Each structure stands twice: as structure tokens, then as C-alpha cells.
PDB file of C-alpha atoms in Angstrom:
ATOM      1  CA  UNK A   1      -4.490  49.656   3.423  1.00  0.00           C
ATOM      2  CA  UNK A   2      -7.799  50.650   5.683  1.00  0.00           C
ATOM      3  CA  UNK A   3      -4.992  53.754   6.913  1.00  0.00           C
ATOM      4  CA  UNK A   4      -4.645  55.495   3.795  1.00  0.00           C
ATOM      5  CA  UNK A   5      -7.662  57.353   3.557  1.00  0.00           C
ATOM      6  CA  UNK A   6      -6.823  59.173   6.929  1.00  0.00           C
ATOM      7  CA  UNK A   7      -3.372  60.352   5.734  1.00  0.00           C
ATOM      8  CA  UNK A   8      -4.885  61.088   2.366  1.00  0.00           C
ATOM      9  CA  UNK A   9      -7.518  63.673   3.714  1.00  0.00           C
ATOM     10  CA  UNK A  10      -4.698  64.800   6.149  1.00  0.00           C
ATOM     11  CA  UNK A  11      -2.481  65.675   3.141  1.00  0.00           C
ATOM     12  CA  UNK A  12      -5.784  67.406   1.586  1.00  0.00           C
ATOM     13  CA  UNK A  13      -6.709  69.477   4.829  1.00  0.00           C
ATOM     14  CA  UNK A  14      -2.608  70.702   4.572  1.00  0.00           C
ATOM     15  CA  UNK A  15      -3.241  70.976   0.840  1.00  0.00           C
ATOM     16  CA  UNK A  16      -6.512  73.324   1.985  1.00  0.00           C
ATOM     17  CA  UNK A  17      -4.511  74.991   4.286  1.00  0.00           C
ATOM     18  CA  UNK A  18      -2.139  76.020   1.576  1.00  0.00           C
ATOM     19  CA  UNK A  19      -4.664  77.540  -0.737  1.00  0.00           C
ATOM     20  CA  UNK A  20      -5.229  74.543  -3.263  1.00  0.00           C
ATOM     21  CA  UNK A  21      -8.830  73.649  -3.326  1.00  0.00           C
ATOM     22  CA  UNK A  22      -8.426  71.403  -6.429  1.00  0.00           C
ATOM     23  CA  UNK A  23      -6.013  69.008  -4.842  1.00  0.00           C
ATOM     24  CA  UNK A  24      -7.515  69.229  -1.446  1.00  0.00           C
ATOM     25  CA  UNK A  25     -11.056  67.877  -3.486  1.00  0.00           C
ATOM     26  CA  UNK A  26      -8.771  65.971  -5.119  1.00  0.00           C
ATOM     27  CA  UNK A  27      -7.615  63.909  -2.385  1.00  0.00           C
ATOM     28  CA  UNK A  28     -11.101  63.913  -0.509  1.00  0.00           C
ATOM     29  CA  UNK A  29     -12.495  62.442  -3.792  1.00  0.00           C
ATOM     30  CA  UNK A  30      -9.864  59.735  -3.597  1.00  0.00           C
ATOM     31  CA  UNK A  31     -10.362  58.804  -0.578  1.00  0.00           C
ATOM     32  CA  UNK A  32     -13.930  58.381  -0.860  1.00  0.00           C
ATOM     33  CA  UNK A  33     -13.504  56.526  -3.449  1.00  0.00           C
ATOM     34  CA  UNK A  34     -11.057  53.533  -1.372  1.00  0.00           C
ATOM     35  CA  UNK A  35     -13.371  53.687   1.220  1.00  0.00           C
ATOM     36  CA  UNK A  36     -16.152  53.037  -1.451  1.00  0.00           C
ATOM     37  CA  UNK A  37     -13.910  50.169  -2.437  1.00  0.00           C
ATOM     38  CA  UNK A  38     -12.984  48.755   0.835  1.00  0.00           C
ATOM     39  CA  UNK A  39     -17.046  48.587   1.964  1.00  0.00           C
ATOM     40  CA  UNK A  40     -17.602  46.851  -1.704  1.00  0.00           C
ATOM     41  CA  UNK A  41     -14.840  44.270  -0.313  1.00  0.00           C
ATOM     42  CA  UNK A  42     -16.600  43.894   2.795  1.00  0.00           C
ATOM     43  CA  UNK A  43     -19.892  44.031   1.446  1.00  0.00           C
ATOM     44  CA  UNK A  44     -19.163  41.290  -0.957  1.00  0.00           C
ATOM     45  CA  UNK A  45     -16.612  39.458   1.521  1.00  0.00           C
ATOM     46  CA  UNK A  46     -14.023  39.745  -1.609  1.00  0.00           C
ATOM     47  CA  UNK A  47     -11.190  40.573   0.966  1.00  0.00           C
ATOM     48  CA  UNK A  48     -12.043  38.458   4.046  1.00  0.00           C
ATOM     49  CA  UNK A  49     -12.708  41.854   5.708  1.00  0.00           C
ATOM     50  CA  UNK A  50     -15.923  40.443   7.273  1.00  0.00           C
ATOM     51  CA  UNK A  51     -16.256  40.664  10.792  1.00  0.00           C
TER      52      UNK A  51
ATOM     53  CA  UNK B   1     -27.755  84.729   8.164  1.00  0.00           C
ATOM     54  CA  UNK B   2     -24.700  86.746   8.507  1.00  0.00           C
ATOM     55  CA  UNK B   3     -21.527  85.001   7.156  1.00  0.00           C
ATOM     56  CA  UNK B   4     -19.680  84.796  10.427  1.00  0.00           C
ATOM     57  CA  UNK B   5     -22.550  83.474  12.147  1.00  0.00           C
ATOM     58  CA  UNK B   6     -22.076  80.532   9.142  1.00  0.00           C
ATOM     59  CA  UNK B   7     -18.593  80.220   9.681  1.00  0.00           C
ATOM     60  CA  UNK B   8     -19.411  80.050  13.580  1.00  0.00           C
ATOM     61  CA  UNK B   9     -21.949  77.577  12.973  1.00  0.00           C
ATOM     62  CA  UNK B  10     -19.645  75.441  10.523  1.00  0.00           C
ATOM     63  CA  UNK B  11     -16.823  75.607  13.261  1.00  0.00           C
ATOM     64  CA  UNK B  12     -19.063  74.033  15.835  1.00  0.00           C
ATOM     65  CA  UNK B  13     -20.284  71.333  13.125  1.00  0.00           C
ATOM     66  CA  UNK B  14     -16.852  70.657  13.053  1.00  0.00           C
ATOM     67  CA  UNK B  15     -16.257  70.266  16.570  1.00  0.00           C
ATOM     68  CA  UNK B  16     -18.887  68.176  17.057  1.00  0.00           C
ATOM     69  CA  UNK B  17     -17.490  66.081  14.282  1.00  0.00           C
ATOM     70  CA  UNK B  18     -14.004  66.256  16.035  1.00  0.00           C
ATOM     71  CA  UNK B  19     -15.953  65.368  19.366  1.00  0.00           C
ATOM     72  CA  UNK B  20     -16.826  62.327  17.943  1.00  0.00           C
ATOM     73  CA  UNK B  21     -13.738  61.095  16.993  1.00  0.00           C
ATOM     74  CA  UNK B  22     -12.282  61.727  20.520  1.00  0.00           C
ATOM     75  CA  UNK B  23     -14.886  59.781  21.765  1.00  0.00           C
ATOM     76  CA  UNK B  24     -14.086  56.961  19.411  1.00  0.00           C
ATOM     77  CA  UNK B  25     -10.624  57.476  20.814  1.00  0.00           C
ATOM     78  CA  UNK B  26     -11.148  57.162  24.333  1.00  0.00           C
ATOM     79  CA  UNK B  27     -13.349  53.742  23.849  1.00  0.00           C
ATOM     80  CA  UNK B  28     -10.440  52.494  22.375  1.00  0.00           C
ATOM     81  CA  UNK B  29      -7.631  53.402  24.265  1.00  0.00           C
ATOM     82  CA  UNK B  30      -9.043  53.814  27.688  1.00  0.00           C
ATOM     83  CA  UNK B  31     -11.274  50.705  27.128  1.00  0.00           C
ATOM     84  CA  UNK B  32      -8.999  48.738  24.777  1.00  0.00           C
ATOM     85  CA  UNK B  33     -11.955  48.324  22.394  1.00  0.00           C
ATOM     86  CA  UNK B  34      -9.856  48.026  18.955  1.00  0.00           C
ATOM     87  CA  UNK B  35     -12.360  49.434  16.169  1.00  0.00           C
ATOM     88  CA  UNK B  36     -13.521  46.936  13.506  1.00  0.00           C
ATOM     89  CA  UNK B  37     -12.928  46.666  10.011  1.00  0.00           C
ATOM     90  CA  UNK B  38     -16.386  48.705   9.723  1.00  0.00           C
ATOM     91  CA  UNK B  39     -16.072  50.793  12.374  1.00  0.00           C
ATOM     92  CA  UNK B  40     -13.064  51.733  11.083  1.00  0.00           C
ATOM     93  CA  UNK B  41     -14.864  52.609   7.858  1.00  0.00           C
ATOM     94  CA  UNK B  42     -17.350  54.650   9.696  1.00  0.00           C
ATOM     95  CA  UNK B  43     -14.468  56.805  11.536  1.00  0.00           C
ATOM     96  CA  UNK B  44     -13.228  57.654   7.872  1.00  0.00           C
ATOM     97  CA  UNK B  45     -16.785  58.730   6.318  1.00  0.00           C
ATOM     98  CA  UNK B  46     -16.750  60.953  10.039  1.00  0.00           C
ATOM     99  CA  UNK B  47     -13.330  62.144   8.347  1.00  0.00           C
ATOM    100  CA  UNK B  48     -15.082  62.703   4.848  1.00  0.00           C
ATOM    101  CA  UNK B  49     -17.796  64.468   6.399  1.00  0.00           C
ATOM    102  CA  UNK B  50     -15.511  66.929   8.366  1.00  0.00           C
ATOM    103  CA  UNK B  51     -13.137  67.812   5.419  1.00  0.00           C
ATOM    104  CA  UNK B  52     -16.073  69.819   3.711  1.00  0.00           C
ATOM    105  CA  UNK B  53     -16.919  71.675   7.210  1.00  0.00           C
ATOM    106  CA  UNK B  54     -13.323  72.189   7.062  1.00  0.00           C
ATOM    107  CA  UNK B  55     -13.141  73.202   3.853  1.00  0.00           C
ATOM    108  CA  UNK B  56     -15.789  76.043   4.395  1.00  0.00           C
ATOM    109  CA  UNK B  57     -13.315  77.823   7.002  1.00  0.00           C
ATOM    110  CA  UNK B  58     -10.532  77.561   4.843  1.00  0.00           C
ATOM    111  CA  UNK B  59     -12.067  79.020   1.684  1.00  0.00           C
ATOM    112  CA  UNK B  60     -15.222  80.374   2.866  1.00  0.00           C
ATOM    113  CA  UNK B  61     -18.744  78.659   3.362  1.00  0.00           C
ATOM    114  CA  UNK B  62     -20.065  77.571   0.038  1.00  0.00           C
ATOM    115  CA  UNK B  63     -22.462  75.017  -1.293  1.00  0.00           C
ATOM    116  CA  UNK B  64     -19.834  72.871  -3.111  1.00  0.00           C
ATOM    117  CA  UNK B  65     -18.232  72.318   0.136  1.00  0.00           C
ATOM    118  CA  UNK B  66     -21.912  71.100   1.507  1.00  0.00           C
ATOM    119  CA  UNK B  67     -22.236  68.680  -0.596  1.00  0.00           C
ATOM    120  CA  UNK B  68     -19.076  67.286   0.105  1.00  0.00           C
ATOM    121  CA  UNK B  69     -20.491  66.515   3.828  1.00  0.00           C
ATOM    122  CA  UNK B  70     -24.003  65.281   2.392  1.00  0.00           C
ATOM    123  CA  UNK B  71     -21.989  62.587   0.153  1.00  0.00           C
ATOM    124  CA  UNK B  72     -19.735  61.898   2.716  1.00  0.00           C
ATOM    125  CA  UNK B  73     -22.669  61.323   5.570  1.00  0.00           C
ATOM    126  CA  UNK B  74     -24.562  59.267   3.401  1.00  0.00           C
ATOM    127  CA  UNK B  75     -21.875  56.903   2.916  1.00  0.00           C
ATOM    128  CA  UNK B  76     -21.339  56.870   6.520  1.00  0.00           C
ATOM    129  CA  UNK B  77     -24.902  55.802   7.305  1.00  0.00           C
ATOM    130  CA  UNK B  78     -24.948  53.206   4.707  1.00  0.00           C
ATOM    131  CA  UNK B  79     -21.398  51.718   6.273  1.00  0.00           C
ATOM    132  CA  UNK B  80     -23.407  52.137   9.783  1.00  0.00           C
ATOM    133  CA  UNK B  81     -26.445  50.477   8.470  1.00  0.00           C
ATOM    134  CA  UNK B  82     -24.810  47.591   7.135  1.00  0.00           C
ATOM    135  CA  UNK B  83     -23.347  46.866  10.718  1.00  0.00           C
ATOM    136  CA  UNK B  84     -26.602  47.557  12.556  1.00  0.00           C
ATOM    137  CA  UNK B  85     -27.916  44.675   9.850  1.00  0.00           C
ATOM    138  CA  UNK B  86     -25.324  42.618  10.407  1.00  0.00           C
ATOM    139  CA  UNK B  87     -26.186  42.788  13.978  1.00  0.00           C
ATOM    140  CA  UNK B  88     -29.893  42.945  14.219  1.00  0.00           C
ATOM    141  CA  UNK B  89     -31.325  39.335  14.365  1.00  0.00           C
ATOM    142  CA  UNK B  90     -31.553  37.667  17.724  1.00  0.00           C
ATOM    143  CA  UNK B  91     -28.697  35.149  18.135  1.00  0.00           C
ATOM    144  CA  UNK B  92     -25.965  37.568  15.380  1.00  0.00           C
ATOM    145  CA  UNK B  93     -24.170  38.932  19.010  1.00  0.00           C
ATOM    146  CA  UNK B  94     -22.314  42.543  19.112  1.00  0.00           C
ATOM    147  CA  UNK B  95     -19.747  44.195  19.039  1.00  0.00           C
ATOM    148  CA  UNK B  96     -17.979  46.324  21.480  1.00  0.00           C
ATOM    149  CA  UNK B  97     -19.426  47.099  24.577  1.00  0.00           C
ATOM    150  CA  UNK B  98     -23.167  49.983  24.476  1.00  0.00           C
ATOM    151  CA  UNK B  99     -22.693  53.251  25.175  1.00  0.00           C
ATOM    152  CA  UNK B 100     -26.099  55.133  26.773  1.00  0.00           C
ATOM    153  CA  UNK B 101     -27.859  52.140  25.335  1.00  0.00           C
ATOM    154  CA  UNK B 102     -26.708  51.929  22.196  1.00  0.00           C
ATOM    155  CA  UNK B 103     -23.627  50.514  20.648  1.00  0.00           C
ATOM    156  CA  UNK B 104     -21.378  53.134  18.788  1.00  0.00           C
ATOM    157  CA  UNK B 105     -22.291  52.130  15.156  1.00  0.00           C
ATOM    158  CA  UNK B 106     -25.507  53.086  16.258  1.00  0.00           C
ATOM    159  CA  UNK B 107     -24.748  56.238  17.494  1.00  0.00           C
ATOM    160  CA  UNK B 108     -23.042  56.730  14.285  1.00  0.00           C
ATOM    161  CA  UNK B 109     -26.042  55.814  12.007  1.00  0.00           C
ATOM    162  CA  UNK B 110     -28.055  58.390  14.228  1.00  0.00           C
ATOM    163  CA  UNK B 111     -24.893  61.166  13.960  1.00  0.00           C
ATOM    164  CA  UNK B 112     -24.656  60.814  10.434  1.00  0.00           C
ATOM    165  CA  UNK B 113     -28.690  61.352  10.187  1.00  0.00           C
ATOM    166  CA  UNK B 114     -27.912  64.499  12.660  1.00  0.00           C
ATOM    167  CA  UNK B 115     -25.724  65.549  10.123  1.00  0.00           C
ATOM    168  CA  UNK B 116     -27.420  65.402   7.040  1.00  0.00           C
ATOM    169  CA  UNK B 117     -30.152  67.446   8.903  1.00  0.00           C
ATOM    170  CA  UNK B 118     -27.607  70.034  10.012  1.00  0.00           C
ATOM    171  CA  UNK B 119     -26.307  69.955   6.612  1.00  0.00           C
ATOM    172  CA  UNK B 120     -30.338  70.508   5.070  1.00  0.00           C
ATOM    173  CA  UNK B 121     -30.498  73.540   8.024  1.00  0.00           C
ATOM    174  CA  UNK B 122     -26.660  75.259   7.008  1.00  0.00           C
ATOM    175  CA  UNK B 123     -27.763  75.253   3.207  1.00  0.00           C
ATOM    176  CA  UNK B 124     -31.368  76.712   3.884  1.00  0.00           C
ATOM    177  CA  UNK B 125     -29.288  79.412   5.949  1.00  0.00           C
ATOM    178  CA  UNK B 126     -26.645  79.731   3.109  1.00  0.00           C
ATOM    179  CA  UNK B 127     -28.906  81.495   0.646  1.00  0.00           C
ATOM    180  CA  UNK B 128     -29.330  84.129   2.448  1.00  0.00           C
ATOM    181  CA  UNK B 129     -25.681  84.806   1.961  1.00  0.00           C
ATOM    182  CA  UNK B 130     -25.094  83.914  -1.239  1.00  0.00           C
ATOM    183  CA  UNK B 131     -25.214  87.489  -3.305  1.00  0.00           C
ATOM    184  CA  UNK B 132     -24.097  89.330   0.048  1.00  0.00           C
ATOM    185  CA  UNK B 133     -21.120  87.240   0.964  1.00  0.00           C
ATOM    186  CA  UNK B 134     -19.762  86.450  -2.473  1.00  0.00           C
ATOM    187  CA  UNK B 135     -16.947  89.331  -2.446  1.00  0.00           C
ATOM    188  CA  UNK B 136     -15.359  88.021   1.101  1.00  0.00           C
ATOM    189  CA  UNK B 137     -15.279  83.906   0.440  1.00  0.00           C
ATOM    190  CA  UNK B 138     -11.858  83.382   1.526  1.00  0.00           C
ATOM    191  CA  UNK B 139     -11.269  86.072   3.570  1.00  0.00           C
ATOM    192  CA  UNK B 140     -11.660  85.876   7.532  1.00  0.00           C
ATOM    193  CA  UNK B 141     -10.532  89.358   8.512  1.00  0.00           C
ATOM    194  CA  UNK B 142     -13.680  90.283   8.200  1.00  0.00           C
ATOM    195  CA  UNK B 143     -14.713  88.031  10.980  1.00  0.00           C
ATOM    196  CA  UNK B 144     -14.869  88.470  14.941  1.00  0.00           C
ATOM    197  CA  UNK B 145     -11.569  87.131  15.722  1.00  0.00           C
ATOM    198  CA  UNK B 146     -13.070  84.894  18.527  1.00  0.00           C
ATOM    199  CA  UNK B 147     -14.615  83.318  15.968  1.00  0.00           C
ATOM    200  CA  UNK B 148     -11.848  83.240  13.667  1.00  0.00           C
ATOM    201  CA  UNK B 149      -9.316  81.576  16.261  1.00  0.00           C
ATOM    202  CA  UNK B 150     -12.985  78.832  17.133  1.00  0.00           C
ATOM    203  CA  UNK B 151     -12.438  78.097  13.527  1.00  0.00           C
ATOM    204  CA  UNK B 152      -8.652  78.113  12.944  1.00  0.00           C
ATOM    205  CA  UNK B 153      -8.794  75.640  16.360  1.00  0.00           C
ATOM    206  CA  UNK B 154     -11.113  73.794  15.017  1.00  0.00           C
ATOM    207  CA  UNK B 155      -9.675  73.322  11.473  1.00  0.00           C
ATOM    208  CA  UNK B 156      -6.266  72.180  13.301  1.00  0.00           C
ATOM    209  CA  UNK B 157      -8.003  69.896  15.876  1.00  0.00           C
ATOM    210  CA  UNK B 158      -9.581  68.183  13.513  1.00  0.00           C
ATOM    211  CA  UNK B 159      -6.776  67.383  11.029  1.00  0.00           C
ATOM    212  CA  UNK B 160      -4.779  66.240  13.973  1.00  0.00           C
ATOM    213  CA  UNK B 161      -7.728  63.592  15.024  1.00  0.00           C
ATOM    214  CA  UNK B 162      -7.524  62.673  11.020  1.00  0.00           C
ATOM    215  CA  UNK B 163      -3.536  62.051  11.599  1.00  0.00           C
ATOM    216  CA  UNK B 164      -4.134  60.282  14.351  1.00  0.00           C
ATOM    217  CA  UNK B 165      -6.669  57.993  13.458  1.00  0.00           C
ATOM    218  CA  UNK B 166      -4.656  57.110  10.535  1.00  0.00           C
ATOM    219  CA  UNK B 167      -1.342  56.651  12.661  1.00  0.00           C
ATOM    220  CA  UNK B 168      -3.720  54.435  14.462  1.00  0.00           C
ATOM    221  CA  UNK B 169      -5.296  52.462  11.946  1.00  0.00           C
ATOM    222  CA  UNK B 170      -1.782  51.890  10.896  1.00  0.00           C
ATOM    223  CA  UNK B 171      -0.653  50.319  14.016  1.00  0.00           C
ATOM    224  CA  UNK B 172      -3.560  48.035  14.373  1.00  0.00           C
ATOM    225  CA  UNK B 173      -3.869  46.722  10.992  1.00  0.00           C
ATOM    226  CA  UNK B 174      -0.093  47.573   9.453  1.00  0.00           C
ATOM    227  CA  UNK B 175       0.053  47.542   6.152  1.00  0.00           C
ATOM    228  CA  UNK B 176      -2.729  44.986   4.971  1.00  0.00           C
ATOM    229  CA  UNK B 177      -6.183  43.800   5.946  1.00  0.00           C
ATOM    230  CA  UNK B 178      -7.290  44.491   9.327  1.00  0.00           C
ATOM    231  CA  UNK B 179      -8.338  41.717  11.558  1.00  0.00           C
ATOM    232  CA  UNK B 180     -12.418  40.650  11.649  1.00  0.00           C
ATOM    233  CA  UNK B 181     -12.151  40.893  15.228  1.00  0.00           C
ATOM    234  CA  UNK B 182      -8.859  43.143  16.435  1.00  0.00           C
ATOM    235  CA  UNK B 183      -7.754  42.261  19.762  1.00  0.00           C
ATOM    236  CA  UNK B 184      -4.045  43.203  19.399  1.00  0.00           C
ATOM    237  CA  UNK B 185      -1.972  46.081  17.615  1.00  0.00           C
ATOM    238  CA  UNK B 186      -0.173  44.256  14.772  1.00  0.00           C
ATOM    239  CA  UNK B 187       2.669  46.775  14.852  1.00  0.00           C
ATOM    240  CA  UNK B 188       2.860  46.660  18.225  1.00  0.00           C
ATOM    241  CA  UNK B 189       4.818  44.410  20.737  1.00  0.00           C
TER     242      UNK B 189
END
């Protein structure tokens, strides 16, 4: 779950390499967004991710 | 500012970044200092922030890209803050062991201030560039091939550390939650 955003921007730094901008920004933008989501959880201890 | 000296300047930004992330590397494996839930967090808004530098080598230096890393360092000092909070009244304890005084999600809140800065400084420079370099974005041959090989390095180094990190995440916390206060790899013996 908290390892997905890595291999997501991975896959959009090979997507980059490639020549696709849109699904490289794609994939940043997701991932951004979960780890938005998983510092809500934490924030808000909805996921027992507090420390 | 010329363009290569922008490409050369977004190739050390990302080196620095990558820098970083070694460093967060070493602690843990030389030191066996697991990273947090939030630290953890931190390393992937480090991630964020490196994908637009990155992005600028691939396709050319461009303001789009920028803003990317401003986003991205933002949320990395807010994740930062929040531990600092968590941490600041007398009696709340620490975690991980200081490093030059300060513990590493304070170094990170500072970094990802450093970067917002270098971010303010590379976008000042960038209009300079904007009508003039135009006609070459996403073209390096242009480019001193020194720094064309400091950025292609660079690029590659960097998406490695992202790899790793999430190979790593991935053994420490398999495929749910991580643990408040990691002392073991969950996928490992």
C-alpha cells in the first residue's frame, strides 16, 4: 500500500523516458494523490497509521 | 540564462534530491533505522519533487514541470511539519536517532524549504529562456555533452533510488499498513 507510489512514479519516469509526457503526469498526479490520501489517514488516524 | 546552464542546474537539483535519498538509505540499512509510516511519506514527496526536475531533462526545462516540484515540496513540508508537531512538546520522545543536530524529518522540512527556494531561483532564471529556448525543448544535442551524460546520469540514478525505495517499502511493510514503529522487515525472515 505505502509502496505504490514509488513504483508508480518509476513507471512514469520510464513512461518519460519513452516520450509520453501525458502518462508520465499522469502517474505523478496519481501518486500524489495516494500519498495525499495516506497523510489524510494518518492525519485523521483513519488507518491506525499513527506512529 | 542559457538553456544548458538550466538543464545543468536542474541536473544538480536532481542530484541533490537523489543525494538525499541515499542518505535516507544508508540510515536505514547501515544503521537499521526502518523509516516510519511518515517518513516514509516524506521519502515519496522527495520522489514527487524529483520527477518534475526529471521531467525537465527529459523534455526540456519548462514551467509546467516547476510546478510539479513546488506542489510536490509543499506537500513534503506539510508531511514534515506534521512530524516535527507530533514531536515538539517536552515529554512526546523521537524518533530515530539526530543527524548534525537535527533529526531527519527535520532536515527534510528544511530541504523541502531549500527547494521551494531553488525552485523560486530556477523559474526567475527560466524567463530569460523562454522565447529563446522554445524551438530546442526536447532536444539535448544541442547541449555540452558533459552536461548531457550529468543529466542522463542523473535522470537514471534517480529512478533507480525511486525503484528502490519502493522495493523497500515493500519489504518492510508488504502489502498493507506499515507498522507505527518498524523494527523488522515483514517480508523478510
Amino acid at each position: 500500500m505505502m509502496a505504490l507510489p514509488f513504483f508508480t512514479l518509476f513507471a512514469g519516469l520510464v513512461a518519460a523516458w519513452f516520450g509520453h509526457p501525458r502518462w508520465a503526469l499522469g502517474l505523478w498526479a496519481g501518486s500524489l494523490l495516494w500519498v495525499f490520501v495516506l497523510f489524510l489517514a494518518h492525519a485523521t488516524d483513519r488507518l491506525s497509521l499513527q506512529f | 540564462m542559457s538553456r544548458q546552464n538550466l538543464v545543468l542546474l536542474n541536473a544538480l537539483g536532481l542530484v541533490g534530491i537523489s543525494g538525499v535519498l541515499l542518505l535516507a538509505f544508508v540510515d536505514q540499512l547501515l544503521f537499521q533505522e526502518l523509516p516510519c509510516p511518515l517518513c516514509l511519506l516524506q521519502r515519496a514527496a522527495f520522489v514527487l519533487a524529483g520527477f518534475g526536475l526529471a521531467m525537465n531533462l527529459r523534455f526540456g526545462p519548462s514551467t509546467r514541470h516547476y510546478a510539479l516540484v513546488l506542489v510536490a515540496a509543499l506537500m513534503g513540508m506539510v508531511v514534515a511539519g506534521r512530524q516535527v508537531l507530533l514531536h515538539v512538546t517536552p515529554g512526546s520522545g523521537s524518533f530515530g536517532a539526530p543527524f548534525l543536530g537535527l533529526h531527519l524529518y527535520t532536515w527534510a522540512f528544511v530541504l523541502f524549504g531549500v527547494t521551494i527556494l531553488g525552485i523560486a531561483l530556477l523559474l526567475f532564471l527560466h524567463r530569460a529562456c523562454d522565447e529563446r529556448c522554445a524551438e530546442t525543448v526536447d532536444d539535448l544535442s544541442d547541449l555540452d555533452h558533459r552536461v548531457v551524460w550529468l543529466a542522463l546520469g542523473a535522470f537514471w540514478v534517480f529512478a533507480a533510488l525511486a525503484l528502490l525505495n519502493g522495493v523497500s517499502t515493500l519489504l518492510e511493510c508488504a502489502l498493507g499498513l506499515c507498522a507505527d514503529n518498524p523494527v523488522a522487515y515483514q517480508l523478510l525472515p
